[in-house]
Amino acid sequence: MRTAVQQARVVVIGAGQAGLSVAWHLQRAGLSAGSDLVVLDRAPGTGGAWQFRWDALRLGLAHRVHDLPGMHEMGLRFDEADRSRPAREVVAEYYRRFEEHHDLRVRRPVAVTAVHREDERRPDGTAGALVVETREDDGTTGAIRSEVVVNASGTWGTPFVPWIPGRDVFRGRQLDTTGYRDAADFTGQDVVVVGGGTSAIGFLLELDGVARSTRWFTRRPVVWSEDRALAVGAAVSAVEDQDRAARAGRTLPSIVSGTGLPVTPRIRRGLARGLLQPEPMFTRLDADGVETATGEHVRADAVIWATGFRADLRHLAPLHLRTEAGGIVVEDGRSEAEPRLFLAGYGPQASTIGANRAGRRTARQVMAVLAADDTVASA
């Protein structure tokens, strides 16, 4: 069933850290949530990607979750949250309270299936509205005509799993980070973990003493970072690399590859036990395991691909923004080819603090576009 076409000044796609930050600033700038400003989220509940994280993950064991703007006035701070509870529960609760307190009226679960340009042009010859096509769980489809779209769809929906020969013949279980729930699911099994980031390390630490064995393979050498000052400098450099790639329309590089992995007390204990010993990437899989670069056969009941994510931009395909280099040209959070499209949480804004800081700037740019539209309309 098709619903009527709705009108909005701004549509925000995604209600994770980036989307909520932008929406809050737009609301403070004068847009009314639910009419002028429509926030869509495909997830069933609040919390962005955090609502899907695995059971054992706690705040402080992975990347820090930064507070949303407007949380402090509610008396909420993630640094003061209960760390005995699963992180997914805490973040979901805080985001729910944030949305309710600020009356952001997020619509969920609503999937955005496409964003395209309206065929009709305005009297002055400029492009018409951007049309956001939607689908709800019951199959109802709809469309929203909008002057500006802020895409904050994140990466959780597009995990990256590299193609390795034999991946289609392995008879054991294969899953990516989004499918991992509990170490107990691998009790007594031989498990291969692939990936050089914090998720892979977290899985290895949780599987210790539960799985029969674990082997860790990475596509690039692991660089441990013990010096906090050097780690901060590397993080700044990695964000700059992301920014250069976004401006050039290239595929975004891995943040971890540029920063190294900080050695927390928990990781230090894992290193001391000899648990965290990365090996060069295996060359192939077969029916019951993997073959290493040295020719060793490693039996495996399961392979966990903790190999990262790519920006989820499939619904933007009708705008034809992809370059030959594989990315989208984005400068300061704004598409070069479609200036009415902003990409919040993309590239250098991908961290929670990056998304927060960019929220205000993105909102200001959006309001400038709306002001220009108002000037055209009144001319």
Coordinates of C-alpha atoms in Angstrom, one line a residue:
M1 CA 0.0 0.0 0.0
R2 CA 1.3 3.4 -0.9
T3 CA 0.8 6.4 1.4
A4 CA 0.4 10.0 0.4
V5 CA 3.5 12.0 -0.4
Q6 CA 4.6 14.0 2.6
Q7 CA 6.3 17.4 2.6
A8 CA 9.2 18.3 4.9
R9 CA 12.0 20.9 4.9
V10 CA 14.7 18.4 6.1
V11 CA 14.8 14.7 6.3
V12 CA 17.4 13.1 8.5
I13 CA 18.1 9.4 7.7
G14 CA 19.3 7.5 10.8
A15 CA 18.9 8.1 14.5
G16 CA 22.3 7.1 15.8
Q17 CA 24.9 9.5 17.3
A18 CA 25.3 11.6 14.1
G19 CA 21.6 11.8 13.2
L20 CA 20.4 12.7 16.7
S21 CA 23.1 15.3 17.0
V22 CA 22.1 17.1 13.8
A23 CA 18.4 16.8 14.5
W24 CA 18.9 18.4 18.0
H25 CA 20.7 21.3 16.5
L26 CA 18.2 21.7 13.7
Q27 CA 15.4 21.7 16.3
R28 CA 17.2 24.4 18.3
A29 CA 17.5 26.4 15.1
G30 CA 13.8 26.6 14.7
L31 CA 12.6 23.5 12.8
S32 CA 9.6 21.6 14.2
A33 CA 10.2 17.9 14.6
G34 CA 7.6 15.8 12.9
S35 CA 6.7 18.4 10.3
D36 CA 9.6 20.7 9.1
L37 CA 12.0 18.1 10.4
V38 CA 11.5 14.4 9.8
V39 CA 13.9 11.8 11.4
L40 CA 13.7 8.3 10.0
D41 CA 15.3 5.2 11.5
R42 CA 15.3 1.7 10.2
A43 CA 16.1 0.1 13.5
P44 CA 13.3 -1.3 15.7
G45 CA 14.5 0.6 18.8
T46 CA 16.7 3.5 20.1
G47 CA 20.4 3.3 20.4
G48 CA 21.7 3.3 16.8
A49 CA 24.0 0.4 16.1
W50 CA 24.6 0.0 19.8
Q51 CA 21.3 -1.8 20.2
F52 CA 22.7 -4.7 18.2
R53 CA 26.0 -5.1 20.0
W54 CA 26.9 -8.4 21.6
D55 CA 25.8 -9.3 25.2
A56 CA 29.1 -9.1 27.0
L57 CA 30.2 -5.7 25.6
R58 CA 30.3 -3.1 28.4
L59 CA 30.9 0.7 28.2
G60 CA 34.6 1.3 28.5
L61 CA 35.7 -2.0 26.9
A62 CA 35.5 -0.5 23.4
H63 CA 35.5 2.9 21.8
R64 CA 34.2 5.6 24.1
V65 CA 30.6 6.7 23.6
H66 CA 30.4 10.5 23.8
D67 CA 27.4 12.3 25.2
L68 CA 24.9 13.8 22.8
P69 CA 24.4 17.6 22.9
G70 CA 21.5 18.3 25.2
M71 CA 22.2 15.2 27.4
H72 CA 23.8 17.1 30.2
E73 CA 20.7 19.3 30.8
M74 CA 18.9 16.0 31.4
G75 CA 21.6 14.9 34.0
L76 CA 22.8 12.1 31.7
R77 CA 26.5 11.3 31.1
F78 CA 27.9 8.1 29.7
D79 CA 31.0 8.4 31.9
E80 CA 28.7 8.0 34.9
A81 CA 26.6 5.2 33.5
D82 CA 26.3 1.7 35.1
R83 CA 29.2 -0.3 33.6
S84 CA 27.8 -3.6 34.9
R85 CA 25.0 -3.5 32.4
P86 CA 25.4 -4.4 28.7
A87 CA 26.4 -1.3 26.7
R88 CA 23.6 -1.9 24.2
E89 CA 21.0 -1.5 27.1
V90 CA 22.6 1.6 28.5
V91 CA 22.9 3.4 25.1
A92 CA 19.4 2.4 24.0
E93 CA 18.0 3.7 27.3
Y94 CA 19.9 7.0 27.2
Y95 CA 19.0 7.6 23.5
R96 CA 15.3 6.8 24.2
R97 CA 15.2 9.3 27.1
F98 CA 17.0 11.9 24.9
E99 CA 14.5 11.5 22.0
E100 CA 11.6 11.7 24.4
H101 CA 12.9 14.7 26.4
H102 CA 13.6 16.7 23.2
D103 CA 10.5 15.4 21.4
L104 CA 12.3 14.5 18.3
R105 CA 9.5 12.3 17.1
V106 CA 11.7 9.7 15.4
R107 CA 9.8 7.4 13.0
R108 CA 10.8 3.8 13.3
P109 CA 11.2 1.2 12.0
V110 CA 11.2 2.9 8.6
A111 CA 13.7 1.8 5.9
V112 CA 14.8 4.3 3.3
T113 CA 14.9 2.5 0.0
A114 CA 16.0 5.4 -2.3
V115 CA 16.7 9.1 -2.5
H116 CA 16.3 10.7 -5.9
R117 CA 15.8 14.1 -7.5
E118 CA 12.3 15.1 -8.4
D119 CA 11.9 15.5 -12.1
E120 CA 10.0 18.8 -11.9
R121 CA 12.1 22.0 -11.7
R122 CA 11.2 25.1 -9.9
P123 CA 10.1 28.3 -11.8
D124 CA 13.6 29.8 -11.5
G125 CA 15.1 26.7 -13.3
T126 CA 16.8 25.2 -10.2
A127 CA 16.3 21.6 -9.2
G128 CA 13.1 20.5 -7.5
A129 CA 12.9 18.6 -4.3
L130 CA 14.8 15.6 -3.1
V131 CA 12.4 12.6 -2.7
V132 CA 13.0 10.1 0.0
E133 CA 11.3 6.8 -0.7
T134 CA 10.4 4.7 2.4
R135 CA 9.1 1.3 3.4
E136 CA 7.7 0.2 6.7
D137 CA 7.6 -3.2 8.2
D138 CA 4.1 -3.9 7.1
G139 CA 5.1 -3.2 3.5
T140 CA 3.6 0.2 3.3
T141 CA 5.6 2.5 1.1
G142 CA 5.8 6.2 1.1
A143 CA 7.7 9.3 -0.1
I144 CA 8.8 12.5 1.5
R145 CA 9.6 15.6 -0.6
S146 CA 12.4 17.5 1.1
E147 CA 14.5 20.5 0.4
V148 CA 17.5 19.0 2.2
V149 CA 18.5 15.4 3.2
V150 CA 21.0 14.6 5.9
N151 CA 22.2 11.1 5.5
A152 CA 23.3 9.6 8.9
S153 CA 22.8 5.9 8.0
G154 CA 26.1 4.8 9.5
T155 CA 27.8 1.5 8.7
W156 CA 26.3 -1.3 10.8
G157 CA 24.1 -2.4 7.9
T158 CA 27.0 -3.0 5.6
P159 CA 29.7 -5.2 7.2
F160 CA 32.7 -5.9 5.0
V161 CA 33.8 -9.5 4.5
P162 CA 36.7 -9.9 2.1
W163 CA 36.6 -12.6 -0.6
I164 CA 39.0 -15.4 0.2
P165 CA 39.3 -18.5 -1.9
G166 CA 37.2 -21.3 -0.5
R167 CA 34.9 -19.1 1.5
D168 CA 31.9 -20.7 -0.2
V169 CA 33.0 -24.3 0.5
F170 CA 33.7 -24.0 4.3
R171 CA 31.2 -26.2 6.1
G172 CA 31.5 -24.5 9.5
R173 CA 29.7 -21.4 10.7
Q174 CA 30.7 -18.0 9.3
L175 CA 29.5 -14.8 10.7
D176 CA 30.5 -11.1 10.8
T177 CA 30.5 -8.7 13.7
T178 CA 26.8 -8.1 13.4
G179 CA 26.0 -11.7 14.0
Y180 CA 28.1 -12.2 17.1
R181 CA 26.0 -12.5 20.3
D182 CA 27.7 -14.5 23.0
A183 CA 30.9 -16.5 23.5
A184 CA 28.9 -19.4 24.9
D185 CA 27.7 -20.0 21.3
F186 CA 31.2 -21.3 20.6
T187 CA 31.7 -23.5 23.7
G188 CA 34.2 -26.3 22.9
Q189 CA 34.7 -25.1 19.4
D190 CA 37.8 -24.3 17.3
V191 CA 37.4 -20.7 16.3
V192 CA 39.2 -18.5 13.8
V193 CA 38.9 -14.8 14.3
V194 CA 39.8 -12.4 11.4
G195 CA 40.4 -8.7 11.8
G196 CA 42.8 -6.2 13.3
G197 CA 40.4 -4.0 15.3
T198 CA 38.9 -3.8 18.7
S199 CA 36.0 -6.0 17.9
A200 CA 38.3 -8.9 16.9
I201 CA 40.3 -8.4 20.1
G202 CA 37.1 -8.3 22.2
F203 CA 35.9 -11.6 20.7
L204 CA 39.3 -13.3 21.4
L205 CA 39.2 -12.2 25.0
E206 CA 35.7 -13.4 25.5
L207 CA 36.3 -16.7 23.8
D208 CA 39.3 -17.5 26.0
G209 CA 38.4 -20.4 28.3
V210 CA 35.1 -21.0 26.4
A211 CA 36.2 -22.1 22.9
R212 CA 38.5 -25.1 22.6
S213 CA 41.0 -23.0 20.7
T214 CA 41.3 -19.6 18.9
R215 CA 43.5 -18.4 16.2
W216 CA 43.8 -14.8 15.1
F217 CA 44.5 -13.7 11.6
T218 CA 44.9 -10.1 10.3
R219 CA 45.2 -8.7 6.8
R220 CA 47.9 -6.2 8.0
P221 CA 50.4 -6.2 10.9
V222 CA 48.9 -5.2 14.2
V223 CA 50.5 -2.1 15.7
W224 CA 50.1 -1.7 19.5
S225 CA 50.0 1.8 20.9
E226 CA 51.3 2.2 24.5
D227 CA 52.0 5.9 24.4
R228 CA 48.8 8.0 24.9
A229 CA 50.4 11.1 23.3
L230 CA 51.4 9.2 20.2
A231 CA 48.0 7.5 20.0
V232 CA 46.3 10.9 20.1
G233 CA 48.6 12.2 17.4
A234 CA 48.0 9.1 15.3
A235 CA 44.2 9.5 15.7
V236 CA 44.4 13.0 14.4
S237 CA 46.4 11.9 11.5
A238 CA 43.9 9.1 10.7
V239 CA 41.0 11.5 10.8
E240 CA 42.9 13.8 8.4
D241 CA 43.4 10.7 6.1
Q242 CA 39.7 10.1 6.2
D243 CA 39.0 13.7 5.3
R244 CA 41.4 13.7 2.3
A245 CA 39.8 10.5 1.0
A246 CA 36.3 12.0 1.4
R247 CA 37.3 15.2 -0.4
A248 CA 38.9 13.1 -3.2
G249 CA 35.9 10.8 -3.5
R250 CA 38.0 7.7 -2.6
T251 CA 37.0 4.7 -0.6
L252 CA 37.5 5.6 3.1
P253 CA 40.6 4.1 4.7
S254 CA 40.4 2.1 8.0
I255 CA 40.8 4.3 11.1
V256 CA 42.5 1.5 13.0
S257 CA 45.2 1.1 10.3
G258 CA 46.2 4.7 11.0
T259 CA 46.0 4.8 14.7
G260 CA 47.2 1.5 16.0
L261 CA 45.5 -0.4 18.9
P262 CA 45.7 1.2 22.4
V263 CA 46.9 -1.3 25.0
T264 CA 44.3 -1.2 27.8
P265 CA 44.8 -3.1 31.0
R266 CA 42.5 -5.8 29.7
I267 CA 44.5 -6.1 26.5
R268 CA 47.7 -6.1 28.4
R269 CA 46.5 -9.1 30.4
G270 CA 45.6 -10.9 27.2
L271 CA 49.1 -10.2 25.8
A272 CA 50.7 -11.5 28.9
R273 CA 48.7 -14.8 28.6
G274 CA 49.9 -15.2 25.0
L275 CA 46.3 -15.0 23.8
L276 CA 46.6 -12.1 21.4
Q277 CA 49.1 -13.4 18.8
P278 CA 48.1 -12.2 15.4
E279 CA 49.2 -14.2 12.3
P280 CA 49.3 -13.2 8.7
M281 CA 46.1 -13.7 6.8
F282 CA 45.4 -17.3 5.7
T283 CA 45.4 -18.0 2.0
R284 CA 42.3 -20.0 1.6
L285 CA 39.5 -21.9 3.4
D286 CA 38.5 -25.5 2.8
A287 CA 35.6 -27.6 4.1
D288 CA 36.8 -27.8 7.7
G289 CA 39.3 -25.0 8.2
V290 CA 41.9 -22.6 6.8
E291 CA 45.3 -22.9 5.3
T292 CA 47.9 -20.4 6.6
A293 CA 50.5 -18.6 4.6
T294 CA 53.1 -21.2 5.7
G295 CA 50.9 -24.1 4.5
E296 CA 49.6 -25.2 7.9
H297 CA 46.1 -26.4 8.0
V298 CA 44.1 -25.0 10.9
R299 CA 40.9 -26.8 11.8
A300 CA 37.9 -24.5 12.5
D301 CA 34.3 -25.0 13.5
A302 CA 33.6 -21.3 13.0
V303 CA 35.2 -18.2 11.3
I304 CA 34.3 -14.8 12.7
W305 CA 34.9 -12.0 10.2
A306 CA 35.6 -8.9 12.3
T307 CA 36.8 -7.1 9.2
G308 CA 35.1 -3.8 9.6
F309 CA 32.3 -2.0 7.8
R310 CA 31.6 0.3 4.8
A311 CA 29.4 3.4 4.8
D312 CA 25.8 2.3 4.1
L313 CA 25.0 4.5 1.1
R314 CA 23.0 2.1 -1.1
H315 CA 19.8 4.1 -1.0
L316 CA 21.7 7.1 -2.4
A317 CA 22.5 5.2 -5.7
P318 CA 19.8 7.0 -7.7
L319 CA 21.7 10.3 -7.2
H320 CA 24.7 8.9 -9.1
L321 CA 27.3 10.3 -6.6
R322 CA 29.9 7.5 -6.7
T323 CA 33.2 8.3 -8.3
E324 CA 35.4 6.0 -10.3
A325 CA 37.6 5.8 -7.2
G326 CA 34.7 4.2 -5.3
G327 CA 33.7 6.9 -2.9
I328 CA 31.6 10.1 -2.8
V329 CA 33.2 13.6 -2.9
V330 CA 32.3 15.1 0.5
E331 CA 33.7 18.3 1.8
D332 CA 32.9 19.4 5.4
G333 CA 30.1 16.9 5.5
R334 CA 28.4 18.1 2.2
S335 CA 28.2 16.3 -1.1
E336 CA 29.9 18.2 -3.9
A337 CA 27.7 16.8 -6.6
E338 CA 24.5 17.3 -4.7
P339 CA 24.8 20.3 -2.4
R340 CA 21.4 19.6 -0.8
L341 CA 22.7 16.3 0.6
F342 CA 24.8 16.2 3.8
L343 CA 26.5 13.1 5.0
A344 CA 26.7 13.2 8.8
G345 CA 29.0 10.7 10.5
Y346 CA 30.8 10.0 7.3
G347 CA 34.6 10.0 6.9
P348 CA 36.3 12.2 9.5
Q349 CA 33.0 12.5 11.4
A350 CA 32.7 8.7 11.9
S351 CA 33.7 8.6 15.6
T352 CA 31.1 9.5 18.2
I353 CA 32.9 12.7 19.1
G354 CA 33.4 13.5 15.4
A355 CA 29.7 13.2 14.8
N356 CA 28.9 15.3 17.8
R357 CA 31.2 18.1 16.8
A358 CA 30.0 18.1 13.2
G359 CA 26.3 18.2 14.2
R360 CA 26.2 21.9 14.9
R361 CA 28.2 22.8 11.8
T362 CA 26.0 20.6 9.6
A363 CA 22.9 22.1 11.1
R364 CA 24.2 25.6 10.3
Q365 CA 24.9 24.7 6.7
V366 CA 21.4 23.1 6.4
M367 CA 19.7 26.3 7.7
A368 CA 21.8 28.4 5.2
V369 CA 20.4 26.2 2.3
L370 CA 16.9 26.6 3.6
A371 CA 17.3 30.4 4.0
A372 CA 18.5 30.6 0.3
D373 CA 15.5 28.5 -0.8
D374 CA 13.2 31.0 1.1
T375 CA 14.9 33.9 -0.7
V376 CA 14.3 32.2 -4.1
A377 CA 10.7 31.4 -3.2
S378 CA 9.9 35.0 -2.2
A379 CA 11.7 36.6 -5.2

